Amino acid sequence: MRRWNGWGDDTISFALAPDALAFLAERVGDGHGVTDASFEQACAQVAPSRLPPHRLIETAAPVRVRHALGQSLPDWLKLRYGRIGATPDGVAFPESADDVRELLHYAQRYHVALIPHGGGTSVAGHLTAEAGALPVLSVSTTRMCRLQHLDHESQLATFGAGVFGPDLEAQLRAHGFTLGHFPQSFEYSTLGGWIVTRSSGQQSLRYGRIEQLFAGGVMETPAGRLDIQTFPASAAGTDLREIVLGSEGRMGILTEATVRVTPAPEYEAFHAVFYPDWHSAERAVRELAQAKLGLSMLRLSNGVETQTMLALAGHKKLIGVLEAYLSLRGCGEGKCMLMIGASGDRAQARAAMAQALTLARKRGGVHIGRKLGDKWKQNRFRNVYLRNAAWEHGYVIDTVETAVDWPRVESTMLAVEAAARQALAVHGEHVHTYTHLSHLYAQGASVYTTFVYRLAGNFDEDMARWRTLKGAVSQAIVDCGGTISHQHGVGSDHAPYLAAEKGEIGMAAMAAIFRHFDPQGVMNPGKLLPNVQPSQPSRAPSQGIAA
Amino acid sequence: MRRWNGWGDDTISFALAPDALAFLAERVGDGHGVTDASFEQACAQVAPSRLPPHRLIETAAPVRVRHALGQSLPDWLKLRYGRIGATPDGVAFPESADDVRELLHYAQRYHVALIPHGGGTSVAGHLTAEAGALPVLSVSTTRMCRLQHLDHESQLATFGAGVFGPDLEAQLRAHGFTLGHFPQSFEYSTLGGWIVTRSSGQQSLRYGRIEQLFAGGVMETPAGRLDIQTFPASAAGTDLREIVLGSEGRMGILTEATVRVTPAPEYEAFHAVFYPDWHSAERAVRELAQAKLGLSMLRLSNGVETQTMLALAGHKKLIGVLEAYLSLRGCGEGKCMLMIGASGDRAQARAAMAQALTLARKRGGVHIGRKLGDKWKQNRFRNVYLRNAAWEHGYVIDTVETAVDWPRVESTMLAVEAAARQALAVHGEHVHTYTHLSHLYAQGASVYTTFVYRLAGNFDEDMARWRTLKGAVSQAIVDCGGTISHQHGVGSDHAPYLAAEKGEIGMAAMAAIFRHFDPQGVMNPGKLLPNVQPSQPSRAPSQGIAA
């Protein structure tokens, strides 16, 4: 069953080896585990529902707790310490677009805030049930999850928007196709969630970001049903898909989406190449990205991340042999690991990989074959369980990500890491921080930084540490000219930094779009943008529940 | 000098060989040339300007005539017959974003409609100077044309938005780069025009549509300056570029744009492959597009287009030899020509071409080498001059284009061609009509249809013929589920058909966006969308010129 206060399924755990723990202790000090609050304790806090009854809405405490929060660190702190805060007043489980329409009417009539809920994996506070004085209804999309149509010829598949990653892939693989969208949250996130937060998968180099995969769909909005037809391309005015993408629940609820699929790859390989230092590695990966070889993945870890991954891998002897070999080949301390993926038609993918390896070696890369790559692929959705394991030993693992043009990649990485270290120094704590470039573009790269530090053991202090650190790194991103999110969206946590990149005029335009679709301001209020003022007086509530 | 009433430069002409004329006469009857009105006659019609004077505005008749219309057929009819109709009351030549700001203030203060004017090559009526009772100011962007910044590392170039295609490429080539955006209008269209009409170049298969090339920029709008930063990618809410793309002058004037450039290709080749019939050709080209080989162009002519191109090529003997050879190889009447382009790094491009030719042959294609491809490349921007030559012999050449998913490609092509033929049958005229798929996608293709028919020799009848034909083919596109434009935008001519694809809710959303940026409705009113109602009372005109 889904873990209610941590990542993933509660039957899956991913232990930290003693060596790994020693590695962390050496860097940030001994961790001290915290006793989690129980699910029952959490449920006991839930206030009576303020919602008028409706056939689609459940108001029992357990379901409300399970839809109250996401997977951001502050969400975890609330769950683990049993300080849940606001929960939605109810959770609806619509099974069709018409059900969703009905819920929108209900929300407008009773002036209830709606929070669309897909897989609940947001790491940016998209799900927080705070809506001023309004009652809150969480709307789960997960019962709209069927493959509705598959057009083999155009390679288009239409799904209910609440389909989870594995169910989507299983339904496609049965017909020989793949979407190829594999964010780390893949197992527990939904197609609709990917679309409205502009998600990017680990193999976006081949398959594209969700923006490129989303061909059309249906969104129910307070202003009506927005039905977006599919075209291979169009020059006819505004691309309505782009209004839906990144809308984060502010304009409506996506009920179905048509996506561009690809024949399942007949070949896939991930190879590891090491570089002696960051500069040679960054230069090599830029050349690889700009050469447009048709690869499916490029992922470059900096020195500390490389060291950390090898330390946490748990095969001390094997890793020792590898490191000795790499050292002989000039890759000692500070070495950086580059993972290269190729997928697709066998001949094409192998040719692309061969070209990539030739280019990678030309820049001083040491190719060590597929073993680490196979391991990475095997654990691609498992590594995130390390967050659970670390927590149990008293450590926090948190991340931020941005994207910048090439001239700012290194400086942004250094600034974000430095900001994190300084931020917790104020709290007398060390931060172990490391970075990888997760997505490579001709124009630049995403910069994905991880922070490991100790839990204080009490909610307020841990929340304060997170706030200090998150504020410092977000400010560093903005100061470096990075986007506040490359792949996780804005939600509550990044909203204060959005104006830095959109500008006042851009923010006003976004607000105008959402106000148009949602004049009463009932759609996920407070997320993405500061709350939008209703453009018309809200209707008088007929049951006295509204503010 | 730019021809004032036809395509291109008046020193360039492209004669039709006697055989070509005979070919046309056989199909649609003998043409009878029409005597064009003179430039002086056109200028004599220009009404006194209603604009208050301004240092940036010219109001002499010649400049107003030269900015009155574009290159659509009704625009041509007006120019050629000297029935210009409305001209702008003046033309402004801003040299900076601040100049543009000043013009926006002027327009708001005096309630003047602004029509942004790039290269004036619109074929959809974007430039028509009709704005109800408002005086009209055409704003030429062409003095904002410098390369302002080139970031070699990120492969980003920032230009004044009014730069013409050849000037843009020349400035980039001097640094070893290319944008690779080559619409047929390339020589006379501008970067800003490409962006606000969502243009697509002939080699978009490699370089992408303008949507993929446009990385950021500055648009001056009545609501303020929208400054869009560049990121390799972002998940932070609405992508503001997408509001600018396809805005067709409704929200503001683009003053600068940053585009993604690529090292100039070291190798480029275009090969021709023939197929015996449409079905085998369409299937082959779909497989090629879906194989993602890294080609730069795929372009498939149907049987009649293939026949027409060979007939108009003018080398009767050589073509005869070619056709005899093709016939021996099974490609007789109804044969279809596929043009395949590969560009870039020599090894990569040659490998892509080799793979493509292997795949193309596997589906029954007969590869005839590079000769026709070289010829095509040489004339890629010259063929459009045929419109001038045909006109002089009394023939109209007009085109429409759409894009549809694969299952509808053939039926759309047939429906558009049939609609055109039937439409002019009512006028007792034949239409010679043929089609190519100009841009290929995994999902589908653009369907680009050409019509050749006779001029009646009088303005009203020729306008009536065009209206009947345009209406019929546009309705056929809409009925087939195609977009009303794949690469030329909406303007005035396609506006009546836009709601069919956007829906009522989508149209209202677009209107809301433009109303937000332009509450007074002074930006290119009536284009793209039915005119937007001002959301606030317009300011009282201080010089009594407004409606």
JSON list of C-alpha atoms in Angstrom, two decimals, chain B residues 339-522:
[
{"chain": "B", "resi": 339, "resn": "MET", "atom": "CA", "xyz": [12.55, 14.93, -51.96]},
{"chain": "B", "resi": 340, "resn": "ILE", "atom": "CA", "xyz": [14.83, 13.93, -49.10]},
{"chain": "B", "resi": 341, "resn": "GLY", "atom": "CA", "xyz": [17.24, 16.39, -47.51]},
{"chain": "B", "resi": 342, "resn": "ALA", "atom": "CA", "xyz": [20.07, 15.80, -45.05]},
{"chain": "B", "resi": 343, "resn": "SER", "atom": "CA", "xyz": [22.18, 18.56, -43.54]},
{"chain": "B", "resi": 344, "resn": "GLY", "atom": "CA", "xyz": [24.80, 19.00, -40.86]},
{"chain": "B", "resi": 345, "resn": "ASP", "atom": "CA", "xyz": [27.96, 17.23, -39.85]},
{"chain": "B", "resi": 346, "resn": "ARG", "atom": "CA", "xyz": [29.21, 15.35, -42.91]},
{"chain": "B", "resi": 347, "resn": "ALA", "atom": "CA", "xyz": [29.34, 11.87, -41.45]},
{"chain": "B", "resi": 348, "resn": "GLN", "atom": "CA", "xyz": [26.03, 12.19, -39.62]},
{"chain": "B", "resi": 349, "resn": "ALA", "atom": "CA", "xyz": [24.15, 13.69, -42.56]},
{"chain": "B", "resi": 350, "resn": "ARG", "atom": "CA", "xyz": [25.51, 11.14, -45.02]},
{"chain": "B", "resi": 351, "resn": "ALA", "atom": "CA", "xyz": [24.62, 8.30, -42.67]},
{"chain": "B", "resi": 352, "resn": "ALA", "atom": "CA", "xyz": [21.10, 9.68, -42.25]},
{"chain": "B", "resi": 353, "resn": "MET", "atom": "CA", "xyz": [20.70, 9.97, -46.02]},
{"chain": "B", "resi": 354, "resn": "ALA", "atom": "CA", "xyz": [21.99, 6.45, -46.59]},
{"chain": "B", "resi": 355, "resn": "GLN", "atom": "CA", "xyz": [19.54, 5.06, -44.04]},
{"chain": "B", "resi": 356, "resn": "ALA", "atom": "CA", "xyz": [16.72, 7.06, -45.56]},
{"chain": "B", "resi": 357, "resn": "LEU", "atom": "CA", "xyz": [17.46, 5.87, -49.08]},
{"chain": "B", "resi": 358, "resn": "THR", "atom": "CA", "xyz": [17.61, 2.26, -47.91]},
{"chain": "B", "resi": 359, "resn": "LEU", "atom": "CA", "xyz": [14.24, 2.63, -46.21]},
{"chain": "B", "resi": 360, "resn": "ALA", "atom": "CA", "xyz": [12.81, 4.53, -49.18]},
{"chain": "B", "resi": 361, "resn": "ARG", "atom": "CA", "xyz": [13.86, 1.81, -51.63]},
{"chain": "B", "resi": 362, "resn": "LYS", "atom": "CA", "xyz": [12.47, -0.90, -49.41]},
{"chain": "B", "resi": 363, "resn": "ARG", "atom": "CA", "xyz": [9.01, 0.56, -50.03]},
{"chain": "B", "resi": 364, "resn": "GLY", "atom": "CA", "xyz": [9.41, 0.53, -53.79]},
{"chain": "B", "resi": 365, "resn": "GLY", "atom": "CA", "xyz": [11.09, 3.89, -54.23]},
{"chain": "B", "resi": 366, "resn": "VAL", "atom": "CA", "xyz": [13.29, 4.56, -57.27]},
{"chain": "B", "resi": 367, "resn": "HIS", "atom": "CA", "xyz": [16.24, 6.72, -56.29]},
{"chain": "B", "resi": 368, "resn": "ILE", "atom": "CA", "xyz": [17.45, 8.94, -59.10]},
{"chain": "B", "resi": 369, "resn": "GLY", "atom": "CA", "xyz": [20.26, 10.79, -57.33]},
{"chain": "B", "resi": 370, "resn": "ARG", "atom": "CA", "xyz": [20.90, 14.44, -56.54]},
{"chain": "B", "resi": 371, "resn": "LYS", "atom": "CA", "xyz": [20.28, 16.29, -59.78]},
{"chain": "B", "resi": 372, "resn": "LEU", "atom": "CA", "xyz": [16.63, 17.21, -59.19]},
{"chain": "B", "resi": 373, "resn": "GLY", "atom": "CA", "xyz": [17.42, 17.92, -55.56]},
{"chain": "B", "resi": 374, "resn": "ASP", "atom": "CA", "xyz": [20.21, 20.32, -56.47]},
{"chain": "B", "resi": 375, "resn": "LYS", "atom": "CA", "xyz": [17.82, 22.02, -58.86]},
{"chain": "B", "resi": 376, "resn": "TRP", "atom": "CA", "xyz": [15.19, 22.26, -56.18]},
{"chain": "B", "resi": 377, "resn": "LYS", "atom": "CA", "xyz": [17.64, 23.81, -53.76]},
{"chain": "B", "resi": 378, "resn": "GLN", "atom": "CA", "xyz": [18.83, 26.28, -56.36]},
{"chain": "B", "resi": 379, "resn": "ASN", "atom": "CA", "xyz": [15.28, 27.42, -57.07]},
{"chain": "B", "resi": 380, "resn": "ARG", "atom": "CA", "xyz": [13.82, 27.08, -53.59]},
{"chain": "B", "resi": 381, "resn": "PHE", "atom": "CA", "xyz": [13.16, 30.81, -53.32]},
{"chain": "B", "resi": 382, "resn": "ARG", "atom": "CA", "xyz": [12.73, 31.35, -57.06]},
{"chain": "B", "resi": 383, "resn": "ASN", "atom": "CA", "xyz": [9.73, 29.14, -57.71]},
{"chain": "B", "resi": 384, "resn": "VAL", "atom": "CA", "xyz": [7.48, 31.63, -56.01]},
{"chain": "B", "resi": 385, "resn": "TYR", "atom": "CA", "xyz": [8.27, 34.06, -58.84]},
{"chain": "B", "resi": 386, "resn": "LEU", "atom": "CA", "xyz": [6.23, 31.75, -61.04]},
{"chain": "B", "resi": 387, "resn": "ARG", "atom": "CA", "xyz": [3.20, 33.51, -59.58]},
{"chain": "B", "resi": 388, "resn": "ASN", "atom": "CA", "xyz": [4.32, 36.69, -61.33]},
{"chain": "B", "resi": 389, "resn": "ALA", "atom": "CA", "xyz": [5.02, 34.91, -64.61]},
{"chain": "B", "resi": 390, "resn": "ALA", "atom": "CA", "xyz": [1.71, 33.04, -64.57]},
{"chain": "B", "resi": 391, "resn": "TRP", "atom": "CA", "xyz": [-0.19, 36.24, -63.82]},
{"chain": "B", "resi": 392, "resn": "GLU", "atom": "CA", "xyz": [1.33, 37.90, -66.85]},
{"chain": "B", "resi": 393, "resn": "HIS", "atom": "CA", "xyz": [-0.11, 35.12, -68.98]},
{"chain": "B", "resi": 394, "resn": "GLY", "atom": "CA", "xyz": [-3.53, 35.41, -67.36]},
{"chain": "B", "resi": 395, "resn": "TYR", "atom": "CA", "xyz": [-3.25, 32.65, -64.77]},
{"chain": "B", "resi": 396, "resn": "VAL", "atom": "CA", "xyz": [-3.74, 32.74, -61.03]},
{"chain": "B", "resi": 397, "resn": "ILE", "atom": "CA", "xyz": [-1.61, 30.55, -58.78]},
{"chain": "B", "resi": 398, "resn": "ASP", "atom": "CA", "xyz": [-2.92, 30.30, -55.26]},
{"chain": "B", "resi": 399, "resn": "THR", "atom": "CA", "xyz": [-2.34, 27.85, -52.42]},
{"chain": "B", "resi": 400, "resn": "VAL", "atom": "CA", "xyz": [-3.76, 26.66, -49.14]},
{"chain": "B", "resi": 401, "resn": "GLU", "atom": "CA", "xyz": [-2.24, 24.48, -46.51]},
{"chain": "B", "resi": 402, "resn": "THR", "atom": "CA", "xyz": [-3.30, 22.58, -43.43]},
{"chain": "B", "resi": 403, "resn": "ALA", "atom": "CA", "xyz": [-1.98, 19.77, -41.26]},
{"chain": "B", "resi": 404, "resn": "VAL", "atom": "CA", "xyz": [-3.73, 16.60, -40.17]},
{"chain": "B", "resi": 405, "resn": "ASP", "atom": "CA", "xyz": [-2.92, 13.34, -38.42]},
{"chain": "B", "resi": 406, "resn": "TRP", "atom": "CA", "xyz": [-1.94, 10.44, -40.70]},
{"chain": "B", "resi": 407, "resn": "PRO", "atom": "CA", "xyz": [-5.32, 8.73, -41.05]},
{"chain": "B", "resi": 408, "resn": "ARG", "atom": "CA", "xyz": [-6.73, 11.93, -42.57]},
{"chain": "B", "resi": 409, "resn": "VAL", "atom": "CA", "xyz": [-3.87, 12.96, -44.85]},
{"chain": "B", "resi": 410, "resn": "GLU", "atom": "CA", "xyz": [-5.10, 11.41, -48.07]},
{"chain": "B", "resi": 411, "resn": "SER", "atom": "CA", "xyz": [-8.77, 12.17, -47.53]},
{"chain": "B", "resi": 412, "resn": "THR", "atom": "CA", "xyz": [-7.95, 15.80, -46.74]},
{"chain": "B", "resi": 413, "resn": "MET", "atom": "CA", "xyz": [-5.85, 16.13, -49.87]},
{"chain": "B", "resi": 414, "resn": "LEU", "atom": "CA", "xyz": [-8.62, 14.67, -52.03]},
{"chain": "B", "resi": 415, "resn": "ALA", "atom": "CA", "xyz": [-11.33, 16.75, -50.37]},
{"chain": "B", "resi": 416, "resn": "VAL", "atom": "CA", "xyz": [-9.44, 20.03, -50.77]},
{"chain": "B", "resi": 417, "resn": "GLU", "atom": "CA", "xyz": [-8.65, 19.34, -54.40]},
{"chain": "B", "resi": 418, "resn": "ALA", "atom": "CA", "xyz": [-12.22, 18.29, -55.17]},
{"chain": "B", "resi": 419, "resn": "ALA", "atom": "CA", "xyz": [-13.65, 21.32, -53.39]},
{"chain": "B", "resi": 420, "resn": "ALA", "atom": "CA", "xyz": [-11.49, 23.63, -55.48]},
{"chain": "B", "resi": 421, "resn": "ARG", "atom": "CA", "xyz": [-12.51, 22.00, -58.75]},
{"chain": "B", "resi": 422, "resn": "GLN", "atom": "CA", "xyz": [-16.19, 22.07, -57.91]},
{"chain": "B", "resi": 423, "resn": "ALA", "atom": "CA", "xyz": [-16.00, 25.65, -56.66]},
{"chain": "B", "resi": 424, "resn": "LEU", "atom": "CA", "xyz": [-14.84, 27.09, -59.97]},
{"chain": "B", "resi": 425, "resn": "ALA", "atom": "CA", "xyz": [-17.02, 24.82, -62.05]},
{"chain": "B", "resi": 426, "resn": "VAL", "atom": "CA", "xyz": [-19.82, 27.13, -60.90]},
{"chain": "B", "resi": 427, "resn": "HIS", "atom": "CA", "xyz": [-17.90, 29.94, -62.60]},
{"chain": "B", "resi": 428, "resn": "GLY", "atom": "CA", "xyz": [-17.45, 27.79, -65.70]},
{"chain": "B", "resi": 429, "resn": "GLU", "atom": "CA", "xyz": [-13.72, 27.47, -65.08]},
{"chain": "B", "resi": 430, "resn": "HIS", "atom": "CA", "xyz": [-11.31, 24.59, -64.68]},
{"chain": "B", "resi": 431, "resn": "VAL", "atom": "CA", "xyz": [-8.88, 24.43, -61.78]},
{"chain": "B", "resi": 432, "resn": "HIS", "atom": "CA", "xyz": [-5.60, 22.64, -62.16]},
{"chain": "B", "resi": 433, "resn": "THR", "atom": "CA", "xyz": [-4.88, 21.50, -58.64]},
{"chain": "B", "resi": 434, "resn": "TYR", "atom": "CA", "xyz": [-2.08, 19.51, -57.05]},
{"chain": "B", "resi": 435, "resn": "THR", "atom": "CA", "xyz": [-0.67, 18.86, -53.62]},
{"chain": "B", "resi": 436, "resn": "HIS", "atom": "CA", "xyz": [2.47, 18.10, -51.72]},
{"chain": "B", "resi": 437, "resn": "LEU", "atom": "CA", "xyz": [3.12, 17.15, -48.13]},
{"chain": "B", "resi": 438, "resn": "SER", "atom": "CA", "xyz": [5.51, 19.94, -47.23]},
{"chain": "B", "resi": 439, "resn": "HIS", "atom": "CA", "xyz": [6.33, 19.05, -43.62]},
{"chain": "B", "resi": 440, "resn": "LEU", "atom": "CA", "xyz": [6.36, 15.56, -42.24]},
{"chain": "B", "resi": 441, "resn": "TYR", "atom": "CA", "xyz": [5.82, 14.56, -38.65]},
{"chain": "B", "resi": 442, "resn": "ALA", "atom": "CA", "xyz": [5.55, 11.25, -36.85]},
{"chain": "B", "resi": 443, "resn": "GLN", "atom": "CA", "xyz": [1.96, 12.25, -36.14]},
{"chain": "B", "resi": 444, "resn": "GLY", "atom": "CA", "xyz": [0.93, 13.42, -39.59]},
{"chain": "B", "resi": 445, "resn": "ALA", "atom": "CA", "xyz": [1.73, 15.90, -42.30]},
{"chain": "B", "resi": 446, "resn": "SER", "atom": "CA", "xyz": [1.00, 19.30, -43.68]},
{"chain": "B", "resi": 447, "resn": "VAL", "atom": "CA", "xyz": [-1.08, 19.16, -46.84]},
{"chain": "B", "resi": 448, "resn": "TYR", "atom": "CA", "xyz": [-0.16, 21.96, -49.19]},
{"chain": "B", "resi": 449, "resn": "THR", "atom": "CA", "xyz": [-2.40, 22.37, -52.22]},
{"chain": "B", "resi": 450, "resn": "THR", "atom": "CA", "xyz": [-1.89, 24.62, -55.21]},
{"chain": "B", "resi": 451, "resn": "PHE", "atom": "CA", "xyz": [-4.59, 25.91, -57.56]},
{"chain": "B", "resi": 452, "resn": "VAL", "atom": "CA", "xyz": [-4.03, 27.25, -61.04]},
{"chain": "B", "resi": 453, "resn": "TYR", "atom": "CA", "xyz": [-6.91, 28.83, -62.87]},
{"chain": "B", "resi": 454, "resn": "ARG", "atom": "CA", "xyz": [-7.62, 31.62, -65.29]},
{"chain": "B", "resi": 455, "resn": "LEU", "atom": "CA", "xyz": [-8.02, 35.28, -64.52]},
{"chain": "B", "resi": 456, "resn": "ALA", "atom": "CA", "xyz": [-11.39, 36.62, -65.59]},
{"chain": "B", "resi": 457, "resn": "GLY", "atom": "CA", "xyz": [-9.87, 39.97, -66.39]},
{"chain": "B", "resi": 458, "resn": "ASN", "atom": "CA", "xyz": [-12.06, 42.06, -64.16]},
{"chain": "B", "resi": 459, "resn": "PHE", "atom": "CA", "xyz": [-11.67, 42.76, -60.48]},
{"chain": "B", "resi": 460, "resn": "ASP", "atom": "CA", "xyz": [-15.13, 41.84, -59.26]},
{"chain": "B", "resi": 461, "resn": "GLU", "atom": "CA", "xyz": [-15.31, 38.52, -61.06]},
{"chain": "B", "resi": 462, "resn": "ASP", "atom": "CA", "xyz": [-11.76, 37.60, -60.02]},
{"chain": "B", "resi": 463, "resn": "MET", "atom": "CA", "xyz": [-12.52, 38.48, -56.43]},
{"chain": "B", "resi": 464, "resn": "ALA", "atom": "CA", "xyz": [-15.69, 36.40, -56.64]},
{"chain": "B", "resi": 465, "resn": "ARG", "atom": "CA", "xyz": [-13.76, 33.42, -58.03]},
{"chain": "B", "resi": 466, "resn": "TRP", "atom": "CA", "xyz": [-11.23, 33.67, -55.24]},
{"chain": "B", "resi": 467, "resn": "ARG", "atom": "CA", "xyz": [-13.94, 33.97, -52.59]},
{"chain": "B", "resi": 468, "resn": "THR", "atom": "CA", "xyz": [-15.80, 30.94, -53.88]},
{"chain": "B", "resi": 469, "resn": "LEU", "atom": "CA", "xyz": [-12.66, 28.86, -54.11]},
{"chain": "B", "resi": 470, "resn": "LYS", "atom": "CA", "xyz": [-11.15, 29.99, -50.81]},
{"chain": "B", "resi": 471, "resn": "GLY", "atom": "CA", "xyz": [-14.42, 29.42, -49.02]},
{"chain": "B", "resi": 472, "resn": "ALA", "atom": "CA", "xyz": [-14.82, 25.96, -50.47]},
{"chain": "B", "resi": 473, "resn": "VAL", "atom": "CA", "xyz": [-11.31, 24.74, -49.69]},
{"chain": "B", "resi": 474, "resn": "SER", "atom": "CA", "xyz": [-11.29, 26.27, -46.22]},
{"chain": "B", "resi": 475, "resn": "GLN", "atom": "CA", "xyz": [-14.57, 24.55, -45.44]},
{"chain": "B", "resi": 476, "resn": "ALA", "atom": "CA", "xyz": [-13.14, 21.29, -46.78]},
{"chain": "B", "resi": 477, "resn": "ILE", "atom": "CA", "xyz": [-10.14, 21.66, -44.46]},
{"chain": "B", "resi": 478, "resn": "VAL", "atom": "CA", "xyz": [-12.35, 22.30, -41.46]},
{"chain": "B", "resi": 479, "resn": "ASP", "atom": "CA", "xyz": [-14.67, 19.42, -42.38]},
{"chain": "B", "resi": 480, "resn": "CYS", "atom": "CA", "xyz": [-11.67, 17.09, -42.57]},
{"chain": "B", "resi": 481, "resn": "GLY", "atom": "CA", "xyz": [-10.54, 18.13, -39.09]},
{"chain": "B", "resi": 482, "resn": "GLY", "atom": "CA", "xyz": [-7.48, 20.00, -40.33]},
{"chain": "B", "resi": 483, "resn": "THR", "atom": "CA", "xyz": [-6.01, 23.13, -38.82]},
{"chain": "B", "resi": 484, "resn": "ILE", "atom": "CA", "xyz": [-6.84, 26.21, -40.84]},
{"chain": "B", "resi": 485, "resn": "SER", "atom": "CA", "xyz": [-3.13, 26.93, -41.12]},
{"chain": "B", "resi": 486, "resn": "HIS", "atom": "CA", "xyz": [0.02, 24.89, -40.73]},
{"chain": "B", "resi": 487, "resn": "GLN", "atom": "CA", "xyz": [2.49, 27.63, -41.57]},
{"chain": "B", "resi": 488, "resn": "HIS", "atom": "CA", "xyz": [0.94, 30.92, -42.71]},
{"chain": "B", "resi": 489, "resn": "GLY", "atom": "CA", "xyz": [-1.20, 32.02, -39.79]},
{"chain": "B", "resi": 490, "resn": "VAL", "atom": "CA", "xyz": [-4.77, 33.20, -39.64]},
{"chain": "B", "resi": 491, "resn": "GLY", "atom": "CA", "xyz": [-4.96, 36.90, -40.50]},
{"chain": "B", "resi": 492, "resn": "SER", "atom": "CA", "xyz": [-8.26, 38.00, -42.01]},
{"chain": "B", "resi": 493, "resn": "ASP", "atom": "CA", "xyz": [-8.69, 35.24, -44.57]},
{"chain": "B", "resi": 494, "resn": "HIS", "atom": "CA", "xyz": [-8.65, 32.27, -42.18]},
{"chain": "B", "resi": 495, "resn": "ALA", "atom": "CA", "xyz": [-10.31, 33.97, -39.21]},
{"chain": "B", "resi": 496, "resn": "PRO", "atom": "CA", "xyz": [-13.83, 32.75, -40.02]},
{"chain": "B", "resi": 497, "resn": "TYR", "atom": "CA", "xyz": [-12.61, 29.15, -39.75]},
{"chain": "B", "resi": 498, "resn": "LEU", "atom": "CA", "xyz": [-10.62, 29.38, -36.54]},
{"chain": "B", "resi": 499, "resn": "ALA", "atom": "CA", "xyz": [-13.48, 28.64, -34.15]},
{"chain": "B", "resi": 500, "resn": "ALA", "atom": "CA", "xyz": [-13.93, 25.24, -35.79]},
{"chain": "B", "resi": 501, "resn": "GLU", "atom": "CA", "xyz": [-10.63, 24.08, -34.31]},
{"chain": "B", "resi": 502, "resn": "LYS", "atom": "CA", "xyz": [-10.34, 26.18, -31.16]},
{"chain": "B", "resi": 503, "resn": "GLY", "atom": "CA", "xyz": [-13.94, 25.84, -30.01]},
{"chain": "B", "resi": 504, "resn": "GLU", "atom": "CA", "xyz": [-15.93, 28.54, -28.28]},
{"chain": "B", "resi": 505, "resn": "ILE", "atom": "CA", "xyz": [-13.99, 28.17, -25.04]},
{"chain": "B", "resi": 506, "resn": "GLY", "atom": "CA", "xyz": [-10.65, 28.33, -26.82]},
{"chain": "B", "resi": 507, "resn": "MET", "atom": "CA", "xyz": [-11.65, 31.40, -28.81]},
{"chain": "B", "resi": 508, "resn": "ALA", "atom": "CA", "xyz": [-12.79, 33.14, -25.64]},
{"chain": "B", "resi": 509, "resn": "ALA", "atom": "CA", "xyz": [-9.46, 32.34, -24.00]},
{"chain": "B", "resi": 510, "resn": "MET", "atom": "CA", "xyz": [-7.50, 33.84, -26.87]},
{"chain": "B", "resi": 511, "resn": "ALA", "atom": "CA", "xyz": [-9.71, 36.92, -26.79]},
{"chain": "B", "resi": 512, "resn": "ALA", "atom": "CA", "xyz": [-9.14, 37.26, -23.04]},
{"chain": "B", "resi": 513, "resn": "ILE", "atom": "CA", "xyz": [-5.37, 37.14, -23.47]},
{"chain": "B", "resi": 514, "resn": "PHE", "atom": "CA", "xyz": [-5.34, 39.81, -26.16]},
{"chain": "B", "resi": 515, "resn": "ARG", "atom": "CA", "xyz": [-7.84, 41.96, -24.29]},
{"chain": "B", "resi": 516, "resn": "HIS", "atom": "CA", "xyz": [-5.57, 41.79, -21.26]},
{"chain": "B", "resi": 517, "resn": "PHE", "atom": "CA", "xyz": [-2.61, 43.13, -23.23]},
{"chain": "B", "resi": 518, "resn": "ASP", "atom": "CA", "xyz": [-4.63, 45.52, -25.36]},
{"chain": "B", "resi": 519, "resn": "PRO", "atom": "CA", "xyz": [-7.71, 46.63, -23.43]},
{"chain": "B", "resi": 520, "resn": "GLN", "atom": "CA", "xyz": [-8.51, 49.39, -25.93]},
{"chain": "B", "resi": 521, "resn": "GLY", "atom": "CA", "xyz": [-8.38, 47.05, -28.89]},
{"chain": "B", "resi": 522, "resn": "VAL", "atom": "CA", "xyz": [-5.93, 49.07, -30.96]}
]
